[in-house]
XYZ file of C-alpha atoms in Angstrom:
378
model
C 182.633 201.507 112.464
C 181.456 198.781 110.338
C 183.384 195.395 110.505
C 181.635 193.806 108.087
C 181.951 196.279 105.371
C 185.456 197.514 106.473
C 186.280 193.709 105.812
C 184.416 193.589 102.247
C 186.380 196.810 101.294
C 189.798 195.393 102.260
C 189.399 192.378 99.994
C 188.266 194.740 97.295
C 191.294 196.844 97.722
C 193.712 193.527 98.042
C 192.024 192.584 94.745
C 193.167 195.840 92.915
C 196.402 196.633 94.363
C 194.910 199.579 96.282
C 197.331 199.878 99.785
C 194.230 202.584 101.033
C 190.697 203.501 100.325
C 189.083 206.830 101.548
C 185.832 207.498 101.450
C 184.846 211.160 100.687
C 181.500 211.823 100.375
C 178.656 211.847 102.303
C 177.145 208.434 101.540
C 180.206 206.155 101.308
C 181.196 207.836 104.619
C 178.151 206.679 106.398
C 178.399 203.436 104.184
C 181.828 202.688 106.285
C 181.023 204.576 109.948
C 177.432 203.610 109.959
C 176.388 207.498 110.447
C 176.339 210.674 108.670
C 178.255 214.111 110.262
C 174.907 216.335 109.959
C 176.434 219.117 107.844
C 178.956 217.361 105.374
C 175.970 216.869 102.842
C 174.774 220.538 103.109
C 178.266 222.508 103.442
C 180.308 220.381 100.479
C 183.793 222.212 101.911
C 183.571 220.714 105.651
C 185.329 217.536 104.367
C 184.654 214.361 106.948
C 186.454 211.374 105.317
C 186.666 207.504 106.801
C 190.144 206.365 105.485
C 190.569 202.456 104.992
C 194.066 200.807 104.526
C 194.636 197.370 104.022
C 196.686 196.604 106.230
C 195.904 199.002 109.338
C 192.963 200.183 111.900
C 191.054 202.537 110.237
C 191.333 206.366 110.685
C 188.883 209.349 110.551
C 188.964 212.943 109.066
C 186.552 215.708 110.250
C 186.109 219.553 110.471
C 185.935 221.112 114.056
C 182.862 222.103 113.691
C 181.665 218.126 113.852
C 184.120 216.957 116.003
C 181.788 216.388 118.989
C 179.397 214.382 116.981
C 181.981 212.242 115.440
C 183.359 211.750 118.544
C 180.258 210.257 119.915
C 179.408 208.616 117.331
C 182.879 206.540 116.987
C 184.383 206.459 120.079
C 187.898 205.290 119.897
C 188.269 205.546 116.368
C 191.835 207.740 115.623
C 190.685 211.285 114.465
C 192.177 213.900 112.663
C 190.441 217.330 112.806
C 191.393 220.405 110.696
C 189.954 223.837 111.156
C 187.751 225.130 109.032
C 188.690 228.957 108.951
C 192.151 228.000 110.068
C 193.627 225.128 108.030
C 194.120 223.908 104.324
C 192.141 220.783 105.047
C 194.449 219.020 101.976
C 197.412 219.842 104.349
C 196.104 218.236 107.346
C 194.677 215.008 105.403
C 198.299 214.785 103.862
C 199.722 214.902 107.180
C 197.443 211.804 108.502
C 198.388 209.855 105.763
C 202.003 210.314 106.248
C 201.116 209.504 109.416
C 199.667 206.406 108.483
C 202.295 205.595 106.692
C 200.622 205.865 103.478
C 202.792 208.573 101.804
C 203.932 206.212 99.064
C 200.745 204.131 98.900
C 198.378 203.656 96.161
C 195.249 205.124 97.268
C 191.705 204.941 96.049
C 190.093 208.166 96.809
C 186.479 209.262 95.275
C 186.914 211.714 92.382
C 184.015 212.147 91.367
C 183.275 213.768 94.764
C 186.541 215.733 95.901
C 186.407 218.873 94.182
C 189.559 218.773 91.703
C 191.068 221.729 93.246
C 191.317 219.926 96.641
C 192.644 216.569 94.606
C 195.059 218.819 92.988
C 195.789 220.358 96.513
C 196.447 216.995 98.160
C 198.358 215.151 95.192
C 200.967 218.242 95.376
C 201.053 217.870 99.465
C 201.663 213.807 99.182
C 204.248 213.395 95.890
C 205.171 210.250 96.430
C 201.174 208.667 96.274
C 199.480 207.652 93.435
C 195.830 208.330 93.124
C 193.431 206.374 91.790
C 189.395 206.844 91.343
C 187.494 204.480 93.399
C 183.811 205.273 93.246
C 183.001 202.356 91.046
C 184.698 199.976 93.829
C 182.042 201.966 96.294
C 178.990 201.363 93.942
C 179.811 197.699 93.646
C 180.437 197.320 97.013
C 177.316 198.416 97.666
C 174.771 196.704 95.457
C 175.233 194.026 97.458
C 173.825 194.461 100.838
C 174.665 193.005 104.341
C 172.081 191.474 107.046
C 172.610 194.863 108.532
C 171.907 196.582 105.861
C 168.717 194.529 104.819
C 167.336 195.189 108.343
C 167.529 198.567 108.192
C 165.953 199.020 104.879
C 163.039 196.438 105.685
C 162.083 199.195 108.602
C 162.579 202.133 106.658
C 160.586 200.240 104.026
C 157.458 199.781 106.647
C 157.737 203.244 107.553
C 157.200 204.867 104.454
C 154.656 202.504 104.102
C 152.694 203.001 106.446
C 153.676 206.585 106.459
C 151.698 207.211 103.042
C 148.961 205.034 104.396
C 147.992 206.329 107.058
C 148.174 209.640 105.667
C 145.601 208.806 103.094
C 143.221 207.042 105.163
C 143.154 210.305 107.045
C 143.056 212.575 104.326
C 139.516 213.876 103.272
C 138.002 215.770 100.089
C 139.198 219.356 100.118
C 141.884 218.845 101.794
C 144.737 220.492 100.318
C 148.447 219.184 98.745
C 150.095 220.809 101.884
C 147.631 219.389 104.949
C 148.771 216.071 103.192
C 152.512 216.521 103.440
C 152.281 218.142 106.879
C 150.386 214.662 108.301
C 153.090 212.614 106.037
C 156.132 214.221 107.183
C 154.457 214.282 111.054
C 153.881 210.019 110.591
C 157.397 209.206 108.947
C 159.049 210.685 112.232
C 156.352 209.525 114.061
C 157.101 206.124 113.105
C 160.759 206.400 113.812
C 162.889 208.043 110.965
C 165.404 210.398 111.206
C 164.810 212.410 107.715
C 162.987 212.125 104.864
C 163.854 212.797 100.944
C 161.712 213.617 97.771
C 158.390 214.212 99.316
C 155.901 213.970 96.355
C 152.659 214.918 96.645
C 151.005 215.573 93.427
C 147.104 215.475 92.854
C 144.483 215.289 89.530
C 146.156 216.948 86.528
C 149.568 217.808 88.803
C 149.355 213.833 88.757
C 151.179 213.688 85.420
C 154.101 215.672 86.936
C 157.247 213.106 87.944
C 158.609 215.112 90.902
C 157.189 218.138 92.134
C 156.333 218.868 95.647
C 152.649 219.840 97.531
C 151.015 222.785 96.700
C 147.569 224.755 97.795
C 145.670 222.469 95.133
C 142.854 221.075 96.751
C 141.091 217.475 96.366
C 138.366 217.137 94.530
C 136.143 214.577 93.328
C 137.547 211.851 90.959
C 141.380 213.009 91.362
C 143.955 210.625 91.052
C 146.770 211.430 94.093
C 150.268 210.017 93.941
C 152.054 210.283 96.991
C 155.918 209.624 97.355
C 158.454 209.194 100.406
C 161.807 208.566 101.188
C 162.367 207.608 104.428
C 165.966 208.200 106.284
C 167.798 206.571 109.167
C 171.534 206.721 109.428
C 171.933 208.162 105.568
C 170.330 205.224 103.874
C 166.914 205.913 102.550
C 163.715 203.728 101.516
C 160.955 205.072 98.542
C 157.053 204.296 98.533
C 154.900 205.701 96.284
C 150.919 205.057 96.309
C 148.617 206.199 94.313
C 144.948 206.907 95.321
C 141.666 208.224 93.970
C 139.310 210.574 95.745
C 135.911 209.162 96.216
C 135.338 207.580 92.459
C 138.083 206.987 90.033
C 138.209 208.700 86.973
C 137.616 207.277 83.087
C 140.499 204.386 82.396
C 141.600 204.920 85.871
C 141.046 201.522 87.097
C 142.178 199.899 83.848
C 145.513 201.115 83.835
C 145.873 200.252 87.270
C 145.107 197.038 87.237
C 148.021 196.725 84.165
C 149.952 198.289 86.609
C 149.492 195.961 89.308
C 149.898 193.273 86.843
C 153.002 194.264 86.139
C 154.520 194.417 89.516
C 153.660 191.010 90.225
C 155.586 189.721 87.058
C 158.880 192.071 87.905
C 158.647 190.040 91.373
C 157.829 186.668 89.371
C 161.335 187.846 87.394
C 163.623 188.920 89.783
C 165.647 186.385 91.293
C 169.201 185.714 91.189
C 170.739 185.613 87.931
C 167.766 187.580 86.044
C 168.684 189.764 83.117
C 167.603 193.253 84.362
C 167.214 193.913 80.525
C 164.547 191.441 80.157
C 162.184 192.390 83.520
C 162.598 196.265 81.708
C 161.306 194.602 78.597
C 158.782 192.565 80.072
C 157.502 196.139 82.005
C 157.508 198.281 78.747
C 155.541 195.224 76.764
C 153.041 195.280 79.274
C 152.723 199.180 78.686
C 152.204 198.550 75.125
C 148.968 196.752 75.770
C 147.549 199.919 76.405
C 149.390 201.849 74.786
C 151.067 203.817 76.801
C 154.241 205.455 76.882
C 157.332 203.604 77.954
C 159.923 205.318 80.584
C 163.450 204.624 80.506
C 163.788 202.201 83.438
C 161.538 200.256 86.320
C 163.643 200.162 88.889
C 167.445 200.588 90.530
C 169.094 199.934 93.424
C 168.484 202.242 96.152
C 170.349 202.641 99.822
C 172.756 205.409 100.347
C 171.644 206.759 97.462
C 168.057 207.095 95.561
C 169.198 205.767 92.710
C 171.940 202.828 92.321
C 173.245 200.672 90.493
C 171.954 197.990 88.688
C 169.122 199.668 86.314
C 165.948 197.398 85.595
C 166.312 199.776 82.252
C 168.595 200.140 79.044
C 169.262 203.703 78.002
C 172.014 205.528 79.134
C 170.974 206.873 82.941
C 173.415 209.396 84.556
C 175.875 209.433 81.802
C 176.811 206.119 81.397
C 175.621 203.314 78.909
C 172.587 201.623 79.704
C 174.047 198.152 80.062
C 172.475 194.657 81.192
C 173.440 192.965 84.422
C 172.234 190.329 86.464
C 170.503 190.643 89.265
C 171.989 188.935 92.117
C 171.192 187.700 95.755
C 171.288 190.790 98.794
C 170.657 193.213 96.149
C 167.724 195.601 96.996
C 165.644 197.209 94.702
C 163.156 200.386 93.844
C 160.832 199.476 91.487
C 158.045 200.963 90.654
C 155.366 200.621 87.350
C 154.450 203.702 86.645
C 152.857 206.025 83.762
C 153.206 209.969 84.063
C 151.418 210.859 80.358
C 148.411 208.308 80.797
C 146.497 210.363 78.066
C 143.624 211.209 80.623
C 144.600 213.853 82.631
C 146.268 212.050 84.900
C 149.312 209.781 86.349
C 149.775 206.568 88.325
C 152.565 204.791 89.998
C 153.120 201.988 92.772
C 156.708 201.947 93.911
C 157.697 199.301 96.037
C 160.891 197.855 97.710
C 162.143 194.383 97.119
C 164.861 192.527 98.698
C 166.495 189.253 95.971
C 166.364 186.509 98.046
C 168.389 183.226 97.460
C 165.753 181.886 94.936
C 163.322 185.010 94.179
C 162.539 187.668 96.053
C 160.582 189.551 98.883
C 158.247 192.324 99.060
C 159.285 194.984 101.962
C 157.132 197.611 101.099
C 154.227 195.329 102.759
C 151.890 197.331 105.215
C 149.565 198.581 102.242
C 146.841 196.299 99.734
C 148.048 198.187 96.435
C 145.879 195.520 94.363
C 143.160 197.758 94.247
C 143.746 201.355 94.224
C 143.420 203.020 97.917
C 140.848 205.872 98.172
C 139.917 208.770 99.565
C 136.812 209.936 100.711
């Protein structure tokens, strides 16, 4: 378990009146225990759920078929386990929280998570609790990261790194999409991580696709490559993108690069603490306009448990909610990546990067490759 963050959350909770926080899906979870049970984010019913009161030790909820890794994972840590073809899991949790003595509480529980016939389940098992949403406590929580935290995504940043490069400086012309991802995926748990997400491997006029996968297209002279990976360790995740060129680049290729390397360096000249994330997004999209080229909705987000967290470097609505300014603030750690899918010449770029906001800028932990010039295959 996490004593840092378990202490965060219990101020957050004091702060709102909450008596007991329970975290429900797989990322806040992990984001309290520090691990993920391997088939919570595949098999949505087999409910594991880290339960936080403010005034108490904190408990654990798991299916039997997990028990053993939960076990070993947090020894010592009071478990309740429900059966998964035997018991109304809603039941059982009801039961622990009596335990608990929680059956009066006010509890935050996530509910945009717990399928509403399970909330409806356990608000009819527990009468006397009131339930309150408390994913937005999560996602603020969250934006700001610990030492722990920063650590772990520094690595995961390196490995992706150096992941992609590697991969390219190995990859030759007529090679296809899929040799590419099979020496990617080999060097990202070669260099240590547990998982990867959102491998992206899209070549010449596939380029100009945002997020499609590796097919049988092979390389050929004057393709532009863009190659994207999220590395995993623990449920939090890192994403580098690079984008390459195979043996010559093509017309304009080199011009919109360079803009786009341009405009990394002045996000990073922006972002310190206190920044409007409004104004690096309209800093990005006026650089775009010097060329002419399309603007995208956002240039970067907060990434950890999740791809995509809050804040937005952006301002139109993302995921259903208002696109909204907010400061950038110290800890926080951020995807961002300048990028252009519809160049207008057959092909698109993009350099995505990880940076940490440091006390009075910020630093650069996607480091291992020279993305000043475009990298190249031969």
């Amino acid at each position: 378990m996490r004593s840092d963050i378990i202490r965060r959350q219990i101020e957050a909770m004091k702060a709102r009146g909450l008596d007991a926080m329970i975290a429900c899906s797989p990322e806040n979870f992990a984001y309290i225990t520090g691990f993920v049970v391997p088939s919570q984010p595949l098999i949505r019913h087999r409910h594991a759920m880290a339960i936080v009161p403010a005034g108490g030790e904190p408990a654990l909820f798991g299916v039997d078929m997990e028990e053993s890794t939960i076990a070993r994972k947090a020894p010592g840590v009071p478990t309740t386990i429900w059966g998964e073809f035997t018991d109304d899991p809603m039941a059982v949790l009801a039961d622990q929280l009596t335990g608990l003595g929680l059956a009066r509480a006010r509890i935050g529980i996530e509910m945009d998570y717990l399928p509403a016939g399970d909330m409806a389940r356990l608000a009819k098992a527990l009468p006397g609790a009131t339930f309150e949403a408390c994913e937005q406590v999560f996602a603020r929580l969250r934006q700001i990261k610990t030492p722990e935290e920063i650590a772990l995504l520094r690595r995961l940043s390196r490995i992706a790194d150096q992941a992609i490069t590697d991969t390219i400086s190995a990859t030759r012309i007529g090679d296809s999409e899929m040799d590419i991802a099979g020496r990617l995926t080999r060097s990202v748990y070669e260099l240590g991580a547990e998982h990867f997400k959102l491998l992206i491997i899209a070549t010449g006029e596939r380029s100009q696709l945002p997020n499609v996968g590796p097919s049988e297209r092979r390389l050929q002279r004057g393709d532009v490559c863009r190659i994207e990976i999220f590395s995993v360790i623990g449920g939090y995740q890192a994403g580098v993108c690079r984008t390459a060129i195979v043996q010559e680049a093509p017309p304009m290729a080199e011009e919109i690069w360079q803009l786009l390397v341009d405009a990394k360096y002045r996000i990073m000249e922006m972002v310190k603490p206190g920044a409007s994330s409004l104004a690096i997004y309209e800093a990005f999209i006026a650089k775009l306009a010097e060329k002419n080229l399309p603007p995208i909705s956002f240039v970067g987000h907060g990434i950890g448990l999740h791809l995509h967290e809050d804040p937005y470097l952006g301002k139109t609505p993302i995921l259903g909610r208002p696109g909204l300014d907010a400061p950038v603030e110290e800890n926080m750690v951020l995807g961002f990546e300048p990028l252009c899918y519809r160049t207008g010449y057959g092909f698109g770029m993009q350099n995505k990067d990880m940076l940490l906001v440091t006390a009075d800028g910020s630093e650069l932990l996607s480091d291992y490759a020279d993305t000043d010039r475009l990298l190249r295959i031969e």
